[in-house]
Coordinates of C-alpha atoms and ligand atoms in Angstrom, one line a residue:
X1 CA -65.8 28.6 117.2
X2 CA -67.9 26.1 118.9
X3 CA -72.1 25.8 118.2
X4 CA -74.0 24.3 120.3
X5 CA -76.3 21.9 118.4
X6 CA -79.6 20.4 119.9
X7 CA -79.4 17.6 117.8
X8 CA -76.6 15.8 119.9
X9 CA -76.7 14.9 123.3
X10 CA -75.6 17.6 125.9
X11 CA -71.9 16.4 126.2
X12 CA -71.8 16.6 122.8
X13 CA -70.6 19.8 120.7
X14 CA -70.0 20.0 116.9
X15 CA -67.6 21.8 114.6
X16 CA -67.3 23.5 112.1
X17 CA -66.7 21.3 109.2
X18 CA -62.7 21.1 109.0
X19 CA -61.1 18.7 106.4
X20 CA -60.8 16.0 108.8
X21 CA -57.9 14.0 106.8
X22 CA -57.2 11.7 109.2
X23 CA -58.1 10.0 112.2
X24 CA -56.6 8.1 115.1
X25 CA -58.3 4.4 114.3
X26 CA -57.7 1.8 116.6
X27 CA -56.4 -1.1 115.4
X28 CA -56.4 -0.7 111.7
X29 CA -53.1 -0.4 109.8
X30 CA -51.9 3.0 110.6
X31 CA -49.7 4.2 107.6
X32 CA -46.7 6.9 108.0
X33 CA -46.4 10.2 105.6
X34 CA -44.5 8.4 103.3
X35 CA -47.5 5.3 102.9
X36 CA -45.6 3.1 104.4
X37 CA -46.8 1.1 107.7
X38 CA -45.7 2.8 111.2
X39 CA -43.1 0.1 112.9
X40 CA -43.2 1.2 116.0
X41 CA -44.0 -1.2 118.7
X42 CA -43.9 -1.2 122.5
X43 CA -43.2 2.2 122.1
X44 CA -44.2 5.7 123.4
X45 CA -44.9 8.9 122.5
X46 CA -43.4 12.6 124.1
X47 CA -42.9 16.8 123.3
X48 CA -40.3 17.9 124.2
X49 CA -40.8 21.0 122.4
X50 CA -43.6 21.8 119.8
X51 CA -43.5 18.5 118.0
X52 CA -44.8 14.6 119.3
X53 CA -42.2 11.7 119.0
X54 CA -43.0 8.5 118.8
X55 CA -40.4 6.1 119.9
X56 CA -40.5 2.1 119.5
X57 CA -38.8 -0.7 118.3
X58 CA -39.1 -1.5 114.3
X59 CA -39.5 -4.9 113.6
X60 CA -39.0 -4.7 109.7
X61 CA -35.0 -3.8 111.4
X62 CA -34.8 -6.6 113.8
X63 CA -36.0 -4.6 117.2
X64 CA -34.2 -1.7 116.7
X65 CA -35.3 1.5 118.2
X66 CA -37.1 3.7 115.8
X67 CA -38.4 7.3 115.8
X68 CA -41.0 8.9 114.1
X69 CA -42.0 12.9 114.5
X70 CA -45.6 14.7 114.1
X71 CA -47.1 17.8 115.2
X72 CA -50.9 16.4 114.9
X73 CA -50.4 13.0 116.6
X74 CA -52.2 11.9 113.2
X75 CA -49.6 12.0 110.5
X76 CA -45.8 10.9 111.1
X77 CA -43.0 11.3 109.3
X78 CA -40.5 8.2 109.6
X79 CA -37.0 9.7 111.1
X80 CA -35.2 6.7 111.0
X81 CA -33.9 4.3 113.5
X82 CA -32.1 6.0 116.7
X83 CA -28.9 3.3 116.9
X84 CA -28.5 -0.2 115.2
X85 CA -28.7 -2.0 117.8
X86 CA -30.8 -5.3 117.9
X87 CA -33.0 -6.9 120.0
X88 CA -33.9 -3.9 122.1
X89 CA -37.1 -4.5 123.3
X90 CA -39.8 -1.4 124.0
X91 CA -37.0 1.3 123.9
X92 CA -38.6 4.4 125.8
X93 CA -36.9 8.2 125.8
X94 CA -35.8 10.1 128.7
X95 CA -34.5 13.1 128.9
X96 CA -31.8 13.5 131.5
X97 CA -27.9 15.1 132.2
X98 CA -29.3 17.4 129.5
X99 CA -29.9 15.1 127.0
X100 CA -31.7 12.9 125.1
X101 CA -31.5 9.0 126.5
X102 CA -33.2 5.5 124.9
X103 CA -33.2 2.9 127.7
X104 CA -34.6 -0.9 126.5
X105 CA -34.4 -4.0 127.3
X106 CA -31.3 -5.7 125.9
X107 CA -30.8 -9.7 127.1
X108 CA -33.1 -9.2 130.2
X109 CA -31.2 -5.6 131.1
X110 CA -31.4 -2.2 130.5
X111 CA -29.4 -0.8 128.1
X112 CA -28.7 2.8 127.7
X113 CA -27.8 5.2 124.7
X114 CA -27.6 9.0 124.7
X115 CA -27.8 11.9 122.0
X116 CA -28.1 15.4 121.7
X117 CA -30.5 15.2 119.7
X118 CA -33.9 13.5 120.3
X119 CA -33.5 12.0 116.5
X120 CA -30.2 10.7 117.1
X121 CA -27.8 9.8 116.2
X122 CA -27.7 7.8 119.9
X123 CA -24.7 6.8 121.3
X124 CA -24.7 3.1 123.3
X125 CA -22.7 3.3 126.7
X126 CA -21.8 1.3 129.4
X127 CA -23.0 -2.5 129.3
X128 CA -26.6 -3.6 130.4
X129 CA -27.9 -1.9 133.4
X130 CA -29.5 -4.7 135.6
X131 CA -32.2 -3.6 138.9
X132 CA -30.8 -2.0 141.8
X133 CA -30.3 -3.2 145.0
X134 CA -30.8 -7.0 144.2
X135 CA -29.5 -7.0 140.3
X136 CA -33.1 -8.4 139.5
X137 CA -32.8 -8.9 135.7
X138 CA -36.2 -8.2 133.7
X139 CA -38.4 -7.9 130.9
X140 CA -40.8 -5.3 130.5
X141 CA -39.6 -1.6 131.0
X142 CA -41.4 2.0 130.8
X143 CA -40.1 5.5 132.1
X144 CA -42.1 8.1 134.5
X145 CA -41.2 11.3 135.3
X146 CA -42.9 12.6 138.5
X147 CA -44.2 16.2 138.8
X148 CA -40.9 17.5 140.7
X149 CA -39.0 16.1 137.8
X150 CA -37.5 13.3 139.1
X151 CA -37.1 10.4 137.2
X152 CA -38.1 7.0 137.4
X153 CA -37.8 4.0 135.1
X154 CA -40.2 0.8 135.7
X155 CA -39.9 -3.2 135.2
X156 CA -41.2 -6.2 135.3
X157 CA -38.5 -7.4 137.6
X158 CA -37.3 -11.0 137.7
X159 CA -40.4 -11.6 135.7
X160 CA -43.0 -11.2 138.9
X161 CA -42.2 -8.3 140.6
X162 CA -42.8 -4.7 139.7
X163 CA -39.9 -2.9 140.1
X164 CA -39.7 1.2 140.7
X165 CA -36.4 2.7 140.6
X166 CA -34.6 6.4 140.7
X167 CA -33.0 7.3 137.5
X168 CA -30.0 9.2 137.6
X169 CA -30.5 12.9 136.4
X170 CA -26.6 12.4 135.0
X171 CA -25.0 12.5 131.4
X172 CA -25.5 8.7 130.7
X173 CA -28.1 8.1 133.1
X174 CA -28.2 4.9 135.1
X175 CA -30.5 2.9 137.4
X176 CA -30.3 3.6 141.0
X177 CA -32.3 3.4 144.1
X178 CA -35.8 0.9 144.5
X179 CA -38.5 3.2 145.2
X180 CA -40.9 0.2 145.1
X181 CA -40.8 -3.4 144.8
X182 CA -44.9 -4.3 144.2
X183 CA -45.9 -7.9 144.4
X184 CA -48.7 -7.1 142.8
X185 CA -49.3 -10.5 140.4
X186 CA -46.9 -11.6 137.3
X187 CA -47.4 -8.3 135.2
X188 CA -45.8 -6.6 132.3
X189 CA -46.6 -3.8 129.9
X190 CA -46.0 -1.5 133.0
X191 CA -47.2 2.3 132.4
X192 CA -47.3 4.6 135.2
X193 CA -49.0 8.5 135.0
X194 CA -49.9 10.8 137.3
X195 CA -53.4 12.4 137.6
X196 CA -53.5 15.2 140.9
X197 CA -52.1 13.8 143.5
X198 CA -52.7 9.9 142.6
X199 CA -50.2 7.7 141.0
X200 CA -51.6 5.3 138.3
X201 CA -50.4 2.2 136.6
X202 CA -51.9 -0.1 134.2
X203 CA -50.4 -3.3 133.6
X204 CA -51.3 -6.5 131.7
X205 CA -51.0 -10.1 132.6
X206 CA -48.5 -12.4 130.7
X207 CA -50.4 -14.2 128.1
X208 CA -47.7 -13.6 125.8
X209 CA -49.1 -12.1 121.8
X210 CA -52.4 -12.3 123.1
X211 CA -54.2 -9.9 124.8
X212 CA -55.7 -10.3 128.5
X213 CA -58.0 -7.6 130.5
X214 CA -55.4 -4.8 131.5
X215 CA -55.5 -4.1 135.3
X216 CA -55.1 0.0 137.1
X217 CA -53.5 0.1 140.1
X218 CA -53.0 3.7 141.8
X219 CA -51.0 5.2 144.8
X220 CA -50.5 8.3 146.4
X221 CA -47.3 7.8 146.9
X222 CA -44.7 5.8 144.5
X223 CA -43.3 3.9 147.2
X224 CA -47.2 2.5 148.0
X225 CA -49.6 1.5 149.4
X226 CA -50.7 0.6 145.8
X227 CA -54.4 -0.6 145.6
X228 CA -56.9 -1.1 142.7
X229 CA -56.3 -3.8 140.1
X230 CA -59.9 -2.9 138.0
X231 CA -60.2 -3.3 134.6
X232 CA -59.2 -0.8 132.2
X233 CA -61.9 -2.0 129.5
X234 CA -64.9 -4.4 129.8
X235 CA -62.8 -7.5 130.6
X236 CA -64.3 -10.0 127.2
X237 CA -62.8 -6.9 125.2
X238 CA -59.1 -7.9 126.3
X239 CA -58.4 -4.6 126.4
X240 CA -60.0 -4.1 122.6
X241 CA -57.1 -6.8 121.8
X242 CA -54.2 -4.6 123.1
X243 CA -51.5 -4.8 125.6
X244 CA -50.4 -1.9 127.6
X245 CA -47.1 -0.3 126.6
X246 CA -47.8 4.0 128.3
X247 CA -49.9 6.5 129.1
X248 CA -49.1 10.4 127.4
X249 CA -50.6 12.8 128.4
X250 CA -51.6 15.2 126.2
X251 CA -51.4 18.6 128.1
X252 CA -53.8 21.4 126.3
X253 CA -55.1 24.9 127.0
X254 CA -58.7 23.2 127.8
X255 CA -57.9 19.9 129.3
X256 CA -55.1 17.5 129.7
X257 CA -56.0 13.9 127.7
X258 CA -54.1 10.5 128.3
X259 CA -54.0 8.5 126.0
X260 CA -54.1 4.7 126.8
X261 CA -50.8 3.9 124.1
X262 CA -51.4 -0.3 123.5
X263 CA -49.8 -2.8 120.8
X264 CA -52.6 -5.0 119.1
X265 CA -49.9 -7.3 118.5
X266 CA -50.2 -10.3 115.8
X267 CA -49.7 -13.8 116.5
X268 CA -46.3 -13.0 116.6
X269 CA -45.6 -10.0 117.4
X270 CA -44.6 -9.3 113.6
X271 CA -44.6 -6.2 111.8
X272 CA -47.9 -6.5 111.1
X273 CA -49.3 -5.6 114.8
X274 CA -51.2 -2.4 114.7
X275 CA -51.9 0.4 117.5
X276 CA -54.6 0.4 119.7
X277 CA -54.5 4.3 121.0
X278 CA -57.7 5.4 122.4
X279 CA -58.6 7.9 125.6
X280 CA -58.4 7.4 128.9
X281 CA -61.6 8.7 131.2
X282 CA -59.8 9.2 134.7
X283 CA -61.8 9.2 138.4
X284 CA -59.4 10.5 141.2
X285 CA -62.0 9.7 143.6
X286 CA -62.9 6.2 142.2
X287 CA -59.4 5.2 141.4
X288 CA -60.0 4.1 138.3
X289 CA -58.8 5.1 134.7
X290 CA -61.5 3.4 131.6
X291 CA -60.5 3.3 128.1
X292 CA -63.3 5.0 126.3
X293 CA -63.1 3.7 122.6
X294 CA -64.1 5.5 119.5
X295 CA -63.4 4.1 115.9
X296 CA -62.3 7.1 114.9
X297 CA -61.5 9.7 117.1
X298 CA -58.8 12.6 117.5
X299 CA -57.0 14.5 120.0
X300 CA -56.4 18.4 119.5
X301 CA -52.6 19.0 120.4
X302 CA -53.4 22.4 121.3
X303 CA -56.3 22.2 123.4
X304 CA -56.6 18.9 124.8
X305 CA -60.1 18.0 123.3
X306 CA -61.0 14.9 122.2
X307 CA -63.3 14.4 119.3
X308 CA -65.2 11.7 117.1
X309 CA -66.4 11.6 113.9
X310 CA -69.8 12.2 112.7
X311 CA -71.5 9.7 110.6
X312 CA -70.7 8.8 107.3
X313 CA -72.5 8.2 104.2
X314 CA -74.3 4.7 105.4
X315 CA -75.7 2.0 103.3
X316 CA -77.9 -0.4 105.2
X317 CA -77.3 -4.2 104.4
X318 CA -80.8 -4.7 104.0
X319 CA -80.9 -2.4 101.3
X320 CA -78.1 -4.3 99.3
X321 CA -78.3 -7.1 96.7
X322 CA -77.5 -10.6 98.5
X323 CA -76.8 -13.8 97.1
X324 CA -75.7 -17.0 98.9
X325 CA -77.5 -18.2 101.4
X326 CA -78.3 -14.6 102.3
X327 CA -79.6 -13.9 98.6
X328 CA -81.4 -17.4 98.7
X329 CA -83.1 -17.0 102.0
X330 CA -86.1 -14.5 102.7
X331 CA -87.5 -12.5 105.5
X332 CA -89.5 -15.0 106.8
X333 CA -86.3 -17.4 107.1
X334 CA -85.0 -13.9 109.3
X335 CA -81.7 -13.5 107.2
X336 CA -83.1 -9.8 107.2
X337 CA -83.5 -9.5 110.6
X338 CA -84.5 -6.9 113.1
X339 CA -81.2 -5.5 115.1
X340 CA -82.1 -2.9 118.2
X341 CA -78.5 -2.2 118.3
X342 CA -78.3 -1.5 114.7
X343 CA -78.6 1.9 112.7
X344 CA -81.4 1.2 110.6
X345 CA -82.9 -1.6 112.7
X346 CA -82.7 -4.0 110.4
X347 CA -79.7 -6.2 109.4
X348 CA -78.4 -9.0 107.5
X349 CA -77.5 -11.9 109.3
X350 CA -76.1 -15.6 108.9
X351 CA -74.0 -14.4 105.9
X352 CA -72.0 -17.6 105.9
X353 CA -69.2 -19.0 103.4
X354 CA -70.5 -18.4 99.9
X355 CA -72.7 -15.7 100.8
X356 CA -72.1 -12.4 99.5
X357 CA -73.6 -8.7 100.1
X358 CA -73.1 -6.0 97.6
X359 CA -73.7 -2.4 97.9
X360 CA -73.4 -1.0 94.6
X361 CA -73.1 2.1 93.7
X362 CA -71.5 3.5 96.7
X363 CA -70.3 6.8 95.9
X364 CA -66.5 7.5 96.6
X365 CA -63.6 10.8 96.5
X366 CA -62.3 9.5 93.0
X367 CA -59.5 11.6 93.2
X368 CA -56.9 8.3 94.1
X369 CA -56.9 9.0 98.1
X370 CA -57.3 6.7 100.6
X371 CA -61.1 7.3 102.6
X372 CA -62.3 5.0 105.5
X373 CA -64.8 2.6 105.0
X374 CA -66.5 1.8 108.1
X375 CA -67.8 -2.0 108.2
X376 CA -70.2 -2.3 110.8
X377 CA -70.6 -5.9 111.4
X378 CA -69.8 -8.8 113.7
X379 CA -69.0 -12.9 113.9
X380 CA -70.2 -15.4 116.2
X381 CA -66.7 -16.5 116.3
X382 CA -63.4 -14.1 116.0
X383 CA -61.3 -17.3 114.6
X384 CA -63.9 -19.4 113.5
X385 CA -63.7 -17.7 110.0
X386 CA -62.4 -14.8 107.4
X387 CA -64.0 -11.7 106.0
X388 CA -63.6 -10.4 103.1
X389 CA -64.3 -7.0 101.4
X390 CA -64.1 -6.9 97.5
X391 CA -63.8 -3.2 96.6
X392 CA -64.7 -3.0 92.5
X393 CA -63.7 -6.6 92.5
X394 CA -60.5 -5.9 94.6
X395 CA -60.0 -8.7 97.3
X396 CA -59.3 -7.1 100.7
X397 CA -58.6 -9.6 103.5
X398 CA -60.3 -8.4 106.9
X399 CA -59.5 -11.9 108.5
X400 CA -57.2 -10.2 111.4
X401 CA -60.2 -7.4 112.1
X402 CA -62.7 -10.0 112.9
X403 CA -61.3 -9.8 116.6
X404 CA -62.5 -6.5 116.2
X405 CA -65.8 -6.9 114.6
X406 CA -66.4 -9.7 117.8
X407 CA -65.8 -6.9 120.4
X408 CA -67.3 -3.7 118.8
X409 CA -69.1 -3.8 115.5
X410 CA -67.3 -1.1 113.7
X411 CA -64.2 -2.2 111.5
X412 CA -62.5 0.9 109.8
X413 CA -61.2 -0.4 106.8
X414 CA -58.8 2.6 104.7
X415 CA -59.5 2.3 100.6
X416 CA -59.0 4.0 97.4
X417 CA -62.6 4.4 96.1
X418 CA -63.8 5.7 92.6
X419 CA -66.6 7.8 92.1
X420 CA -69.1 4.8 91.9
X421 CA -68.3 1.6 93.6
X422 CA -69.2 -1.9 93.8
X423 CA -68.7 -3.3 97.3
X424 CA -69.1 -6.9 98.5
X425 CA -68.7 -8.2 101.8
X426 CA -68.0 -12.3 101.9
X427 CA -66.8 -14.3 104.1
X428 CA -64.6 -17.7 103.9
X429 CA -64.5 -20.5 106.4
X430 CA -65.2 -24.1 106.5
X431 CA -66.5 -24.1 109.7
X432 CA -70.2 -24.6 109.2
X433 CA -71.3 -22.6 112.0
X434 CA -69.3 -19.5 111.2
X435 CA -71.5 -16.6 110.2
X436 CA -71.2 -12.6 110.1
X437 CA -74.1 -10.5 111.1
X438 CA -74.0 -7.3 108.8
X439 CA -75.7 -4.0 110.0
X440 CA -74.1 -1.3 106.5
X441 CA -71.0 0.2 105.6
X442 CA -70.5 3.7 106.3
X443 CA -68.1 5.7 104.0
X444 CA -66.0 8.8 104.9
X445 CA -65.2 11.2 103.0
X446 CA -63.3 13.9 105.1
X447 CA -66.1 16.7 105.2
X448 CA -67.1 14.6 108.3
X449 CA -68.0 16.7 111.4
X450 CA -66.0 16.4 114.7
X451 CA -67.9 15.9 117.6
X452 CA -66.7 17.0 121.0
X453 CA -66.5 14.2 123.7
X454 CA -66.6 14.1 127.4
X455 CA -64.3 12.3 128.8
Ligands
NAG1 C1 -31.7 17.6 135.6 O1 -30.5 18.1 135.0 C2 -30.6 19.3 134.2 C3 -29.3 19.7 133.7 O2 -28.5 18.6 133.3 C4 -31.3 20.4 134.9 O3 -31.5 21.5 134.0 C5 -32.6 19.9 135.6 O4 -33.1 20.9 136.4 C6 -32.3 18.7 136.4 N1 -33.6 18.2 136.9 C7 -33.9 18.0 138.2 C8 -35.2 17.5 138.5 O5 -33.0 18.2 139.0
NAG2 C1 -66.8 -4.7 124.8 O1 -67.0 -3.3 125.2 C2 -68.2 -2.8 124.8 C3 -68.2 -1.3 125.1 O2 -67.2 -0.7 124.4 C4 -69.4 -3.5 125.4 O3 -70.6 -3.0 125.0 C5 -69.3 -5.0 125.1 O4 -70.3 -5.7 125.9 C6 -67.9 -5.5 125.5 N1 -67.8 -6.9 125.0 C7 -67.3 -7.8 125.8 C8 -67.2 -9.2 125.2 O5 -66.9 -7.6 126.9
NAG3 C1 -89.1 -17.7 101.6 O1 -88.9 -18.8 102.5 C2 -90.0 -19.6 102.7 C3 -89.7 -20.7 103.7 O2 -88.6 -21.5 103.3 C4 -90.5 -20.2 101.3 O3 -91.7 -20.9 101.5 C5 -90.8 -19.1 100.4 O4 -91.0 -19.6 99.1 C6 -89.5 -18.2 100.2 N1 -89.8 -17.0 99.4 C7 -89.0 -16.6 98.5 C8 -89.5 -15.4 97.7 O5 -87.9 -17.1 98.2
NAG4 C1 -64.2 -21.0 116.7 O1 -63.4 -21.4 115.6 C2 -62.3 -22.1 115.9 C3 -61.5 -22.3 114.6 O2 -62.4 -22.9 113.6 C4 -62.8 -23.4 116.6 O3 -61.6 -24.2 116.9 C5 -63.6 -23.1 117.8 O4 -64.1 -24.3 118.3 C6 -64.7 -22.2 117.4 N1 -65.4 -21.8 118.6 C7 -66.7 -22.0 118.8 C8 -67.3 -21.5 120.1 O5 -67.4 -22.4 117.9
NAG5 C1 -70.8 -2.2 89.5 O1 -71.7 -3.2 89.1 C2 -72.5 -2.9 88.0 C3 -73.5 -4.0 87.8 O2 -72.9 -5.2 87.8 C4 -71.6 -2.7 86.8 O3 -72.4 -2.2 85.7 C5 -70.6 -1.6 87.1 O4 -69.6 -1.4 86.1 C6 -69.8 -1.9 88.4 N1 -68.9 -0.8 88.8 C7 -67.6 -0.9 89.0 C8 -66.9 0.3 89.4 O5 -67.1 -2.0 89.0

């Protein structure tokens, strides 16, 4: 099934065309099988069987733990909320005593609930569960289950100290005995994997809704020496605007995949935080575990193998029809500029409030789904401004993707196009030194290629 094709770079290998419907984009709004937007924060993903859950805390319910089912990891059917509760904060599932168990945080303790099945309905019991031996209370929480099946359940005790503990392999499970206290530094976000023989955990400082440079620490044993503390991603990316909340593993025939699970949380934390999932590369010699980011990228359930998406359709800035101070300007002012990082080599920059760019023309599915449109472009300042995309005259706001654009050039947008399209980028700001630098859009339409990648 797999052809070797010279035009891509030896770790590369293509595939057949499939109908790639979907991707895993990070950061963008992820929408469920029904259209609506996955609320699903802090959360985690697990198969228990043949089918990925992803369990997290719904906002649009007041923090109430939510579950959602897919046998892709791409498309996710909404199965409703697990228990009523509110306020449970980064509910995570464990499967002990032969059932299915949500433990969150609940008033700075763990709380516990149990089912039969892994939808529900979950049954609360006892009162909150606080850390064993000291009764630490805490904030952050995350489960591991170790290769010999023992159970473990993480937190950011007391609010400084990493706390490992035993979970109880008992209908309605409890906290028991501290396999770790780790002073490693005021973390939360814990998630803890296991790669060989070495124990990893990734953890992010306490900056509250905004992101900071998550740290790896790794082990060979739970109960430490732990060491590390490198960044997980180029430290300015903060992580690609994300905060740690797990690690799945993604066990296939070829090659087992973690994915780095983050929340690109809002300015509050609202229902309108998005997802940063992307791949992990792991080094068991060099300790270290890397997010490797793709805009659009995939991981086969079966096999393990991660793939990206071959190029769009692209339409080079330069080739559009500018007006503004773009429009006004000329080469020899260097709005079209060269760009060695871009495509074509050649770019539009200091598009600035008033400014516009329009590709017209751009050819689209017309059949009334959604397709990505990839905006390559960046800002000289992620909150100095607003972008806009007009699609046909249709305002989209791509203000909160402008993080984005500052870290790695490529912002998916998801659209319904028309056969022929008119679209304009813009931006608004009154900040006179604001200004987007635009390289072209790029346009999906699912007959997209997937290229293999090395992790
Ligand atoms: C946990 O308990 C279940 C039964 O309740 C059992 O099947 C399983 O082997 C136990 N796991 C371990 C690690 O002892
Ligand atoms: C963000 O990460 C990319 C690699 O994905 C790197 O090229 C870029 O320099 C980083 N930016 C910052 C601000 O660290
Ligand atoms: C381009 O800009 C230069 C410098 O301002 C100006 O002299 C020239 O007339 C402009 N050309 C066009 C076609 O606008
Ligand atoms: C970025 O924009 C914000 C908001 O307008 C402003 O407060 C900040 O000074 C700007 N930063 C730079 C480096 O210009
Ligand atoms: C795109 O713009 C052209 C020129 O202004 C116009 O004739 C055409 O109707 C527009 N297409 C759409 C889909 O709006």
């Amino acid at each position: 099934m797999i052809i070797l094709s010279a035009a891509l770079a030896l770790s590369a290998l293509i595939l057949p065309t499939l109908a790639a419907t979907s991707w895993i984009v990070p950061g963008a709004v992820w929408l469920d099988t029904s259209g609506n937007k996955i609320d699903a924060h802090g959360g985690m993903i697990i198969k228990p069987g043949s089918v990925w859950y992803w369990i997290g805390y719904s906002v649009n319910d007041g923090i109430t733990p939510v579950i959602y089912s897919s046998e892709d990891l791409l498309n996710w059917d909404n199965r409703g909320i697990a228990n009523s509760i509110k306020q449970m904060w980064r509910p995570k599932l464990i499967i002990a005593g032969g059932r299915f168990n949500i433990f969150g945080q609940v008033n700075r303790l763990t709380q516990g609930m149990t089912a039969t099945a892994i939808t529900g309905p979950y049954t609360l019991y006892g009162s909150g569960m606080s850390i064993p031996p000291d009764a630490l209370t805490y904030s952050d929480c995350g489960p591991f289950v170790d290769t010999d099946g023992q159970i473990y359940w993480i937190t950011s005790a007391d609010h400084n100290t990493l706390s490992i503990n035993h979970v109880t392999n008992t209908s309605n499970p409890t906290l028991s005995t501290r396999v770790a206290s780790l002073a490693l530094g005021a973390f939360e976000g814990p998630a803890l994997f296991k790669v060989g023989s070495i124990y990893f955990l990734i953890v992010s400082s306490k900056t509250g809704w905004r992101p900071n440079p998550d740290k790896v620490f790794w082990a060979t044993s739970l109960a430490g020496p732990w060491s590390g503390g490198t960044d997980v991603a180029p430290e300015g990316n903060n992580t690609y605007n994300s905060q740690s909340t797990y690690v799945a593993p993604v066990i296939g025939s070829s090659q087992t995949t973690y994915i780095f699970m983050g929340d690109a949380w809002d300015s509050t934390g609202s229902a309108a935080s998005n997802y940063m999932w992307a791949p992990l590369s792991v080094s068991t010699s060099a300790h270290t575990a890397t997010i490797q980011y793709f805009p659009f990228w995939k991981v086969n359930p079966t096999t393990g193998v991660v793939t990206t998406s071959s190029t769009g359709k692209r339409y080079e800035a330069e080739d559009a029809e500018m007006a503004g101070r773009a429009g006004k300007s000329n080469l020899s002012l260097g709005i079209v500029t060269d760009c060695s990082s871009c495509v074509s080599k050649r770019a539009v920059h200091r598009v600035d409030d008033g400014s516009t760019v329009t590709f017209a023309g751009v050819e689209g599915l017309g059949n009334g789904e959604r397709q990505w449109v990839a905006l390559h472009y960046t800002v000289n300042n992620a909150t100095g401004g607003d972008a806009y995309v007009y699609v046909n005259d249709e305002k989209m706001n791509v203000r909160d993707l402008n993080v984005r654009a500052g870290l790695h050039h490529v912002v998916p947008i998801s659209v319904v196009l028309q056969k022929s399209n008119n679209i304009t980028f813009a931006v608004h700001t009154s900040d006179p030194h604001f200004e987007a630098h635009l390289d072209g859009i790029e346009v999906l339409d699912g007959t997209e290629e997937e290229i293999e990648v090395k992790l």
